[in-house]
Coordinates of C-alpha atoms and ligand atoms in Angstrom, one line a residue:
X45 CA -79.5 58.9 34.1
X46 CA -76.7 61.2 32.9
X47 CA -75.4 61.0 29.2
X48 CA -72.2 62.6 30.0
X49 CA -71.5 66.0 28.6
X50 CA -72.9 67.9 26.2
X51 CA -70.3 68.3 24.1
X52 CA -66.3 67.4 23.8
X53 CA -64.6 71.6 22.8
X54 CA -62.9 71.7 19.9
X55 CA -62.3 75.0 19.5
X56 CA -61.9 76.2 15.7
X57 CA -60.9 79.3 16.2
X58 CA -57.9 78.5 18.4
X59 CA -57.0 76.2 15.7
X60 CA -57.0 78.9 13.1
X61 CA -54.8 81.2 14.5
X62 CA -52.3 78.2 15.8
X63 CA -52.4 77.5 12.1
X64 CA -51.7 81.1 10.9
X65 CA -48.8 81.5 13.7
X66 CA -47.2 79.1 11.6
X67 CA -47.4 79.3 8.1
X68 CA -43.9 78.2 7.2
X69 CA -41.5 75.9 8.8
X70 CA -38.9 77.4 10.8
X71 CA -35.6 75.3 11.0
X72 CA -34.9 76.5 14.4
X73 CA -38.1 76.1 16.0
X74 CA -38.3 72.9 14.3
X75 CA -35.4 71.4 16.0
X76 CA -36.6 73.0 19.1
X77 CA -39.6 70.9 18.9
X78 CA -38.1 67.6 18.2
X79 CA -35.4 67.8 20.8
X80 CA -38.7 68.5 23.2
X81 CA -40.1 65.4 21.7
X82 CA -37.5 63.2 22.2
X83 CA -37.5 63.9 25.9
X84 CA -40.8 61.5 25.2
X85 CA -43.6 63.9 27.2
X86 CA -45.2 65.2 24.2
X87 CA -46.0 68.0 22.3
X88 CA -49.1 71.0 22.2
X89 CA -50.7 72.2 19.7
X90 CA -48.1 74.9 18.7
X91 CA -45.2 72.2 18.8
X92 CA -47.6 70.0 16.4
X93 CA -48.3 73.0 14.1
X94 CA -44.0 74.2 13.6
X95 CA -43.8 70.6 12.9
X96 CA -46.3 70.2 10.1
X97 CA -45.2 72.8 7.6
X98 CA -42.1 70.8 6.8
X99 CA -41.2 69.7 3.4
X100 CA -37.1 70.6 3.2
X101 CA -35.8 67.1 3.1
X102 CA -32.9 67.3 5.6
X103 CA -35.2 68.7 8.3
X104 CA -38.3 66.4 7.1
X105 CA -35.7 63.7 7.8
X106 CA -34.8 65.1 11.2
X107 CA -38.7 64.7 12.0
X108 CA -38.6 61.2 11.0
X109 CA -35.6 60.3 12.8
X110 CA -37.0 61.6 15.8
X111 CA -40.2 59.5 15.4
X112 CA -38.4 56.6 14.6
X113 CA -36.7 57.0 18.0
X114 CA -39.6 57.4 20.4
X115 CA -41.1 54.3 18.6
X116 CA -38.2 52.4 19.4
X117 CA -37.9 53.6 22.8
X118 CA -41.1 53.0 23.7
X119 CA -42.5 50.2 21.2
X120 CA -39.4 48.3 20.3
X121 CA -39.2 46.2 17.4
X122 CA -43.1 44.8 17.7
X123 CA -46.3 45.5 15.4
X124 CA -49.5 43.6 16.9
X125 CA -51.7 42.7 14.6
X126 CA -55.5 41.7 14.0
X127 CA -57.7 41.3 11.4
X128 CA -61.4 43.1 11.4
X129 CA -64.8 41.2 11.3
X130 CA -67.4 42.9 9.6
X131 CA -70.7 41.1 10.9
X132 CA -73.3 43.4 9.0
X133 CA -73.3 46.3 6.2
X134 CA -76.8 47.1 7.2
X135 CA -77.1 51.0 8.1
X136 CA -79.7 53.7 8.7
X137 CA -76.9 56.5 8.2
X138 CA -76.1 58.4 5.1
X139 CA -72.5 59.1 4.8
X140 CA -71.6 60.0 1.4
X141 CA -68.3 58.1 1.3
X142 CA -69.0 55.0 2.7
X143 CA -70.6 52.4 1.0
X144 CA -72.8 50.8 3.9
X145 CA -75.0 54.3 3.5
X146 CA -78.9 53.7 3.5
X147 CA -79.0 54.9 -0.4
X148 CA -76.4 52.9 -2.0
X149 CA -78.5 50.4 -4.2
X150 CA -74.8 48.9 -5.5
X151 CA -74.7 47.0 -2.4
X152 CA -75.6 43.4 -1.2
X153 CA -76.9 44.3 2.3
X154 CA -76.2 41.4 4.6
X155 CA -76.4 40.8 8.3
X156 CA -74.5 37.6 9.5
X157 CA -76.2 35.2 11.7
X158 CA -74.7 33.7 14.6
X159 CA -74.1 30.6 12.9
X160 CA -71.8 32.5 9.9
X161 CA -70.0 34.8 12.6
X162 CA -69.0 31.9 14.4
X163 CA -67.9 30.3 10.8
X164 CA -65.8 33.8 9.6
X165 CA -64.2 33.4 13.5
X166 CA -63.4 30.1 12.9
X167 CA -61.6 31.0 9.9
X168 CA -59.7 33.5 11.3
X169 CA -58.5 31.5 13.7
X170 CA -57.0 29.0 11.5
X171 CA -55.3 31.7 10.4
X172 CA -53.9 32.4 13.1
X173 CA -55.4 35.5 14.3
X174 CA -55.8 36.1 18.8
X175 CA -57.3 39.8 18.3
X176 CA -60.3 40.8 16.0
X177 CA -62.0 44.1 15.2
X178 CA -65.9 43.5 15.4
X179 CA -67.1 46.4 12.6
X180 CA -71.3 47.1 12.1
X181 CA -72.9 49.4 10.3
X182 CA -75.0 51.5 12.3
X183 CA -78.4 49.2 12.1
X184 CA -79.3 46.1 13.4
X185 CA -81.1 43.2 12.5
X186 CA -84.4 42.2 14.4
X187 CA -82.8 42.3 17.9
X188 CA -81.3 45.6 18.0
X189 CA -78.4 46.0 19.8
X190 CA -78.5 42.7 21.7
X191 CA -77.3 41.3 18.1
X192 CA -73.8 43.0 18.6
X193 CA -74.0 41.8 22.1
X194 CA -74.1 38.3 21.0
X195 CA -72.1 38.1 18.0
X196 CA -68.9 39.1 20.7
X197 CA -70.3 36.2 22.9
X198 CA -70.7 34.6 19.7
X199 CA -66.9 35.1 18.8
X200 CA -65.4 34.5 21.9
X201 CA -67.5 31.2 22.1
X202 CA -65.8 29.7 18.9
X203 CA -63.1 27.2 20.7
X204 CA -61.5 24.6 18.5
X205 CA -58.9 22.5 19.5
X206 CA -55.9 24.6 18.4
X207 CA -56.4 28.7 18.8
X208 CA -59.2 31.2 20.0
X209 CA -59.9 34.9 19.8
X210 CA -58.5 36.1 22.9
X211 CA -59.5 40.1 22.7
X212 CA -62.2 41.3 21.0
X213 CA -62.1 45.2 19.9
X214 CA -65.5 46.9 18.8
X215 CA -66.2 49.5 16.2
X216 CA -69.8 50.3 16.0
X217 CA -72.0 53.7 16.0
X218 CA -72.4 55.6 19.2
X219 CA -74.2 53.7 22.6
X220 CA -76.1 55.4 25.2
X221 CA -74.7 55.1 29.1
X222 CA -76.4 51.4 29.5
X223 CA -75.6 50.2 26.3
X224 CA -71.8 50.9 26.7
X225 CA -72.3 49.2 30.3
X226 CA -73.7 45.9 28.8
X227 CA -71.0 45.9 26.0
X228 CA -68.1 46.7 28.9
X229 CA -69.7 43.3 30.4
X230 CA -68.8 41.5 27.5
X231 CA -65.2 41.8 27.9
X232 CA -64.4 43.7 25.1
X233 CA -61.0 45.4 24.5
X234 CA -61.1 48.1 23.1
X235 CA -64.3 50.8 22.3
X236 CA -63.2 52.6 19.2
X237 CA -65.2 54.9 17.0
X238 CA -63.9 57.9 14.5
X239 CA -65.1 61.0 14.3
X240 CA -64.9 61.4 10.8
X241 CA -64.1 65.1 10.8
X242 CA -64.1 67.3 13.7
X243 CA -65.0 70.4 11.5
X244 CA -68.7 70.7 12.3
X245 CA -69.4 72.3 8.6
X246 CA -67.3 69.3 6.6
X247 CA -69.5 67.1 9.1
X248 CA -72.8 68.3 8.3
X249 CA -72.1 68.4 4.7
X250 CA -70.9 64.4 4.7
X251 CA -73.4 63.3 7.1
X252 CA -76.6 63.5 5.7
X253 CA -79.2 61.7 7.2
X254 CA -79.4 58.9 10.3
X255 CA -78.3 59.5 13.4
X256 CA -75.1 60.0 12.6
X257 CA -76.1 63.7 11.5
X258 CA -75.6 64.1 15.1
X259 CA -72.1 65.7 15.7
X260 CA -72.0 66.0 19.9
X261 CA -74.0 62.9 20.0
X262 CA -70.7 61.3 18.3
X263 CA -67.7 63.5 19.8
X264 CA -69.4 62.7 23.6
X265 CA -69.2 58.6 23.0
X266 CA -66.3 58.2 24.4
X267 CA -67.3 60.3 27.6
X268 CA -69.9 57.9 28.2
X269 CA -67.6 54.8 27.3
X270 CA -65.2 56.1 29.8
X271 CA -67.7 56.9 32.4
X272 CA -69.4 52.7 31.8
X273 CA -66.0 51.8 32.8
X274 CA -64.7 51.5 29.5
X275 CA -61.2 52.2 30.0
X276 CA -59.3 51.6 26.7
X277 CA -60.9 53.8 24.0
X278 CA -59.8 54.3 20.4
X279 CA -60.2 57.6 18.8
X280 CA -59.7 58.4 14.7
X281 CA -60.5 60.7 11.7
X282 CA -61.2 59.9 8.1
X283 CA -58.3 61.6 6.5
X284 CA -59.3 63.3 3.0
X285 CA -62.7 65.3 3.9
X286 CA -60.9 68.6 5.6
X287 CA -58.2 69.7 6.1
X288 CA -55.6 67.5 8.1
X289 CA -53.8 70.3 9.8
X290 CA -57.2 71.1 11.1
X291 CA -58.3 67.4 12.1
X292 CA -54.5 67.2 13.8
X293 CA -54.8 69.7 16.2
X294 CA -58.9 68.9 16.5
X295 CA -57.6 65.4 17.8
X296 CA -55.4 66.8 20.1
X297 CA -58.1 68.7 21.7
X298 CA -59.7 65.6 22.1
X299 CA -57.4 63.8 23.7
X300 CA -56.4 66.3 26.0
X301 CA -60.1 66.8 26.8
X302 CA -60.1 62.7 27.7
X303 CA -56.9 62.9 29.4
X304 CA -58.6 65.9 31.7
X305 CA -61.5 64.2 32.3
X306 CA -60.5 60.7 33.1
X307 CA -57.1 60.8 33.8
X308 CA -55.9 59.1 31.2
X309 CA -56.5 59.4 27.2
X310 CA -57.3 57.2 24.1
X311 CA -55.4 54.1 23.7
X312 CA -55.0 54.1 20.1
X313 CA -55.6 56.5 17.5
X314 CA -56.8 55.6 14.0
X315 CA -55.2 57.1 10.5
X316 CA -57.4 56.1 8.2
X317 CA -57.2 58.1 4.4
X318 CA -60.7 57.4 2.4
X319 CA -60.3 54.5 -0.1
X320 CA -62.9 54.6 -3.2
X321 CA -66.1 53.1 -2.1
X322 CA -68.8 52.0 -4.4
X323 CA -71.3 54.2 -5.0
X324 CA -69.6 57.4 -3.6
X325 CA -67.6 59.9 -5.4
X326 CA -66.4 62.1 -2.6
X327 CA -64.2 58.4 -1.9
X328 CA -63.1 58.9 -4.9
X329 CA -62.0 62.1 -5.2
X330 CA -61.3 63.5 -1.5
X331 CA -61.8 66.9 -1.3
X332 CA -58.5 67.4 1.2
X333 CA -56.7 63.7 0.1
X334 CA -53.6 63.3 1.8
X335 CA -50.9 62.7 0.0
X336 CA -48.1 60.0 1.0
X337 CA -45.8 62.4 2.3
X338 CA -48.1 63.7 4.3
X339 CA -49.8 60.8 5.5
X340 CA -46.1 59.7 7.0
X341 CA -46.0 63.1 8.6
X342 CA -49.3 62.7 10.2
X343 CA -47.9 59.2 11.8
X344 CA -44.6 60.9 12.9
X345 CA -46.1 64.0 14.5
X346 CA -48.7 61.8 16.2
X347 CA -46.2 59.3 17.5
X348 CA -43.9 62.7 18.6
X349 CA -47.2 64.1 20.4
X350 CA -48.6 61.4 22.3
X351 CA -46.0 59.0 22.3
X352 CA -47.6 56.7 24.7
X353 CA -51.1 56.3 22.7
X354 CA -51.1 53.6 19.9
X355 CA -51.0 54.3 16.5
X356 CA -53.1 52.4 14.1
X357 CA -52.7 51.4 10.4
X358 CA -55.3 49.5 8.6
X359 CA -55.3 47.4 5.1
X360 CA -56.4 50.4 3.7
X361 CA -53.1 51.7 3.0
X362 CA -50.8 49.8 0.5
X363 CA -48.2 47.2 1.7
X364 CA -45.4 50.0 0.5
X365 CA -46.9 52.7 2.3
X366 CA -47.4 50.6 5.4
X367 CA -43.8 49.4 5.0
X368 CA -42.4 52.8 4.6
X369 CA -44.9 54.0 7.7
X370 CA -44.4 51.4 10.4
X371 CA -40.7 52.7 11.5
X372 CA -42.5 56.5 12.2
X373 CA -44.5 54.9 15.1
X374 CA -47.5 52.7 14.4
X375 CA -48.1 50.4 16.7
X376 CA -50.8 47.9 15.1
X377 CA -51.5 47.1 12.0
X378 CA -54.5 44.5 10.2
X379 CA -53.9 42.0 8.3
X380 CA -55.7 39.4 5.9
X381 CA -58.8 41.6 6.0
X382 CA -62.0 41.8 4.4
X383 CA -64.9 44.8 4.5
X384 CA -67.6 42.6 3.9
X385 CA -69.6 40.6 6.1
X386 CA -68.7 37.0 5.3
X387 CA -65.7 38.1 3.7
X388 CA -63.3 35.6 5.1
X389 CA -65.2 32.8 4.6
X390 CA -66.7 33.7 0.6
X391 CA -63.9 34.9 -1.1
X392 CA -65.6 35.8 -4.5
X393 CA -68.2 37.8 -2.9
X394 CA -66.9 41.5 -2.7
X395 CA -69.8 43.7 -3.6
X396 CA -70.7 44.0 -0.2
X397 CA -67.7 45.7 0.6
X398 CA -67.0 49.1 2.5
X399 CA -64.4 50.5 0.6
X400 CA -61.7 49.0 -1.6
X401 CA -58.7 48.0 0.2
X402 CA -55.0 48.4 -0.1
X403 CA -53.2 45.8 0.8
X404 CA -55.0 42.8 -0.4
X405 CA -52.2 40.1 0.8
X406 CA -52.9 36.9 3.2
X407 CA -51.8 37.0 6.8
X408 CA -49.1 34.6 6.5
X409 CA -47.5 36.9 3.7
X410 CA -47.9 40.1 5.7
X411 CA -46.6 38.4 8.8
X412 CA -43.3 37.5 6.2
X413 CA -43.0 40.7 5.2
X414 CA -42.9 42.2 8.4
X415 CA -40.4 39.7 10.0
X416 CA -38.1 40.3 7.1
X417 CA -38.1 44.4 8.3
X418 CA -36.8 43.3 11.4
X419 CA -40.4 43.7 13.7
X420 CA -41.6 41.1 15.7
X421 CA -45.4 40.7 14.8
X422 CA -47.0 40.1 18.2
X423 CA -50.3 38.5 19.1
X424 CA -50.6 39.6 22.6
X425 CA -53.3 40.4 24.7
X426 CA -52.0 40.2 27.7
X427 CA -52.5 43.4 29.0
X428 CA -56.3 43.6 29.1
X429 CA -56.6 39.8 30.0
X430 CA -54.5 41.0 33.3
X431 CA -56.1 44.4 34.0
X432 CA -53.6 46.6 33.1
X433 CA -55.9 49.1 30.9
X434 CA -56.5 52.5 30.9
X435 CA -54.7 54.6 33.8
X436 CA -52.9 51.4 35.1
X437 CA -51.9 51.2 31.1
X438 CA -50.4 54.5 31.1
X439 CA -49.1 54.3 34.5
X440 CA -46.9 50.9 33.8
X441 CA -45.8 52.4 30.0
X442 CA -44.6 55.8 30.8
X443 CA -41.7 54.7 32.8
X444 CA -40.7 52.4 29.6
X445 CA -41.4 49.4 32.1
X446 CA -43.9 47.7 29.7
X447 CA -41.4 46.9 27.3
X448 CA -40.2 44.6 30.1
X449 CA -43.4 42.7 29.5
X450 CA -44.3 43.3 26.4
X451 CA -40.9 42.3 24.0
X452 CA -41.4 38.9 26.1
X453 CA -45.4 38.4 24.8
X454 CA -44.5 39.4 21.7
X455 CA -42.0 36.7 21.0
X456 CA -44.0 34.2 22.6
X457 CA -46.4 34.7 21.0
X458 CA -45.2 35.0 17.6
X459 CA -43.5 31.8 18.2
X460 CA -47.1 30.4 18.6
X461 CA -48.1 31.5 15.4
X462 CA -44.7 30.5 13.7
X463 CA -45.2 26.8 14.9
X464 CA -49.4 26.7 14.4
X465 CA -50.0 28.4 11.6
X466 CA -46.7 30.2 9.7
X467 CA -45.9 28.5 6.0
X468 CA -42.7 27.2 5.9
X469 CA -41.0 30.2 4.3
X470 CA -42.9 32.1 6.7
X471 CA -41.3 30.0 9.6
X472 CA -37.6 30.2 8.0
X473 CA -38.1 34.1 8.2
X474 CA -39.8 34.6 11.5
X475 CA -37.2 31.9 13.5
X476 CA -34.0 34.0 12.3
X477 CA -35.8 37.1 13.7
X478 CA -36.5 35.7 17.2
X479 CA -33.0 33.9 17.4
X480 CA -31.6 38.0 16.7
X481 CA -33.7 39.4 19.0
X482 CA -33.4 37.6 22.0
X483 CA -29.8 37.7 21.4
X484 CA -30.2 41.8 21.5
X485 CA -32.2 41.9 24.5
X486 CA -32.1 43.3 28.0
X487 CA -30.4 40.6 30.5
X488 CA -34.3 40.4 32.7
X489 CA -36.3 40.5 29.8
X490 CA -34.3 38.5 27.9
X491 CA -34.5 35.4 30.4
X492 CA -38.1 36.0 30.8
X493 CA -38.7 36.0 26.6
X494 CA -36.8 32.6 26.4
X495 CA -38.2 31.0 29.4
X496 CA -41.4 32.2 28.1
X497 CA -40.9 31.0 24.4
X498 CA -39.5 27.4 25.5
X499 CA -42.5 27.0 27.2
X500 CA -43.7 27.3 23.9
X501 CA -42.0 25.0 22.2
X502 CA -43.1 22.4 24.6
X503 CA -46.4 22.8 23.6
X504 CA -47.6 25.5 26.2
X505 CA -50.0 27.6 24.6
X506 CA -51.2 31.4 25.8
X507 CA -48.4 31.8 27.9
X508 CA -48.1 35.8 28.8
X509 CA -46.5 37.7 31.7
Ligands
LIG963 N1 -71.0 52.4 11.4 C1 -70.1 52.8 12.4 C2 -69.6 54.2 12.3 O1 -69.8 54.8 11.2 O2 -68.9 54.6 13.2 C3 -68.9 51.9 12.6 C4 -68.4 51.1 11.4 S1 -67.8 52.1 10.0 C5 -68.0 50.8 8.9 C6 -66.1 52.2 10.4 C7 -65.3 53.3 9.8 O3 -65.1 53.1 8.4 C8 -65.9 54.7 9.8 O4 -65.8 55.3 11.1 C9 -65.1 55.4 8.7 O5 -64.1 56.2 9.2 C10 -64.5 54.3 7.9 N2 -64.9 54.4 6.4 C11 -66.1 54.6 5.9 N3 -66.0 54.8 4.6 C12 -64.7 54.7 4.3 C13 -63.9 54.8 3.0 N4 -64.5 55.1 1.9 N5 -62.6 54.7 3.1 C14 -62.0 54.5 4.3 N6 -62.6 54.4 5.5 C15 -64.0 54.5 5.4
LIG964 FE1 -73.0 53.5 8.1 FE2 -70.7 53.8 9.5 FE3 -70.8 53.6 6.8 FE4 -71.7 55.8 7.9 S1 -69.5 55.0 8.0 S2 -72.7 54.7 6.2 S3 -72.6 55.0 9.7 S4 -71.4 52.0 8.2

């Protein structure tokens, strides 16, 4: 049976010379670019590469502004949000700045049984949470891959009386054709897996042992999730081990080599910037870190290049960065999370983390914090629950029509969580945000969002358009 292809191209040396063509930022060109963006059909690789040797402030705030406006235009005021669910730390791979890696003697190794991941979901779900992140290491107890197979089954089995997991996203290591078909017929969201760096040297030199060594094996996985019928597929790198200009443009390729294949590209793409992990030094000292500013011109250019592909942020970034960051375009965020397996439901018990994280606060908090910006924090998972993934994704989002659907599910559903689950304060915040924001809406959506969130209020629960 066919594995896909052989390998995705990334061509370096294409990337070199786009690099060298422009090795200062040209005002000109740069406003060029952004009027391009804003016309909301994205950018190539030369467009990203005028655009990332900014650093004048005037024209650094010109890029922002223009990210700022294809995130409202096409994402409104929402942030949906979910919280990751680490079920193992067990791992045959030797990546030097993770702490799962075979080696690393510093950590408690510990694979959750059925019985605890039901206990960790159960938790979550008093939290509040509809959307989790299911997060292995790349080895599995006893059963082998059947384990991750039930642990979603596992999850999405976990029904008390008030609140469920409704979509279940999946990061874990690489699956061959038939494996990516059995984990498709678990109703999984979306498949997302990072390629760490797209430079094969910086690969080889991070990846020392397991199967991860294997560079094409990992840059073809989404191929072969796309060709099992996986149609929403989340792509990333680790930002800190080359450079980013580099791993920008290598991205690109990507997902234009996705787009050309299938017909439609990644639905998210992940930013994460390496966090100190124990036992690994090049964690702590990145040999390419990213600094702030240019971790918010990363977001911006993405969100200006592909501005129909989600952008997310994770915990690892601090609550100011991911308060400064969410206006340039990201699109989810976590929230509450732990790294460890067990995490949520033993508290004291971090050495069995994966790296150290940045924002430490509980969902409620985060959920304050981003109502008092002025964003809607939305639970929905509508989409995937009603087909619309992948191409038929794209197809209803590119006109700007999903907004029709989506500022609706996102108030209803943060209503939900405001009545179940949001503190008092929480509550106070969140109910003076939806009162503004219907007010501000669109005459159709705006009957739909408060038919929708009466419903609600009556005591309707999971109601989605
Ligand atoms: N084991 C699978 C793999 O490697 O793809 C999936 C899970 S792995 C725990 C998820 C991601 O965590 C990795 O793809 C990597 O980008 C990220 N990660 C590892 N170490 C990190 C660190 N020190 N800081 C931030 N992210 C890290
Ligand atoms: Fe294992 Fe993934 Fe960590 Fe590498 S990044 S050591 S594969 S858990």
């Amino acid at each position: 049976m066919s594995q896909g292809t052989a390998t995705v191209p990334i061509d370096d040396e294409a990337i070199a010379s786009t690099l060298e063509r422009h090795p200062h930022a040209d005002g000109v060109l740069v406003r060029e670019v952004l009027a391009k963006a804003r016309l909301m059909d994205g950018l190539d690789g030369e467009d990203m590469a005028s655009l990332m040797t900014v650093s004048d402030p005037d024209l650094l705030g010109e890029l922002f502004d223009a990210a700022q406006f294809i995130k409202n235009q096409i994402y409104g005021k929402r942030l949906v949000v979910f919280a990751p669910l680490y079920v193992s730390n067990l791992c045959g791979n030797e990546c030097t700045y993770c702490a799962f890696r075979a080696r690393n003697t510093e950590l408690e190794r510990r694979a959750l049984t059925q019985e605890e991941i039901a206990r960790e979901t159960q938790i979550l779900i008093e939290q509040g949470h509809k959307r989790v992140l299911l997060v292995a290491g790349e080895s599995y107890p006893r059963e082998g891959f059947s384990y991750v197979l039930k642990s979603i089954e596992t999850i999405y089995g976990v029904t008390p009386d008030k609140g469920e997991i409704r979509r279940i996203n999946v990061n874990v290591a690489p699956l061959t054709l038939d494996q990516f078909r059995e984990l498709k017929a678990c109703k999984i969201g979306t498949y997302q897996l990072f390629q760490e760096t797209y430079h094969r040297g910086t690969y080889a030199s991070v990846h020392l042992a397991g199967k991860k060594k294997d560079y094409d094996w990992r840059v073809t996985a989404m191929d072969r999730a796309m060709q099992a019928g996986i149609d929403d597929v989340g792509i990333g790198v680790l930002f800190g081990l080359c450079d980013w200009r580099f791993e920008l443009l290598a991205l690109m390729q990507h997902v234009r080599h996705l787009e050309s294949r299938f017909g439609v590209g990644p639905h998210t793409l992940s930013v994460p910037r390496l966090e100190p992990a124990s036992g690994s030094d090049v964690a702590s000292q990145p040999p390419h870190a990213v600094s702030d500013i240019d971790f918010r011109k990363i977001v911006a250019i993405l969100r200006l290049a592909v501005p129909y592909t989600g952008i997310i942020m994770s915990t690892r970034e601090s609550a100011h960065i991911r308060r400064e960051t969410f206006a340039l375009g990201v699109s989810q965020i976590s929230a509450g999370s732990r790294t460890n397996p067990g995490g949520y439901a033993d508290i004291e018990r971090e050495n069995a983390s994966q790296f150290c994280l940045g924002d430490h606060r509980p969902l409620d908090e985060v959920i304050r914090d981003v109502a008092a910006l002025g964003y809607i924090p939305s639970f929905c998972t509508a989409c995937y629950r009603l087909g619309r993934t992948g191409r038929d994704f794209m197809d209803l989002a590119k006109p700007g029509e999903i907004k029709e659907h989506c500022d609706p599910n996102a108030l209803a559903t943060f209503v939900e969580y405001l009545i179940d689950y949001g503190s008092a304060e929480t509550r106070a915040v969140g109910e003076r945000l939806v009162h503004d924001l219907l007010a501000e809406m669109d005459p159709v959506p705006q009957q739909m969002a408060a038919k929708m969130v009466e419903r609600v209020r009556a005591g309707r629960r999971d109601v989605f358009c």
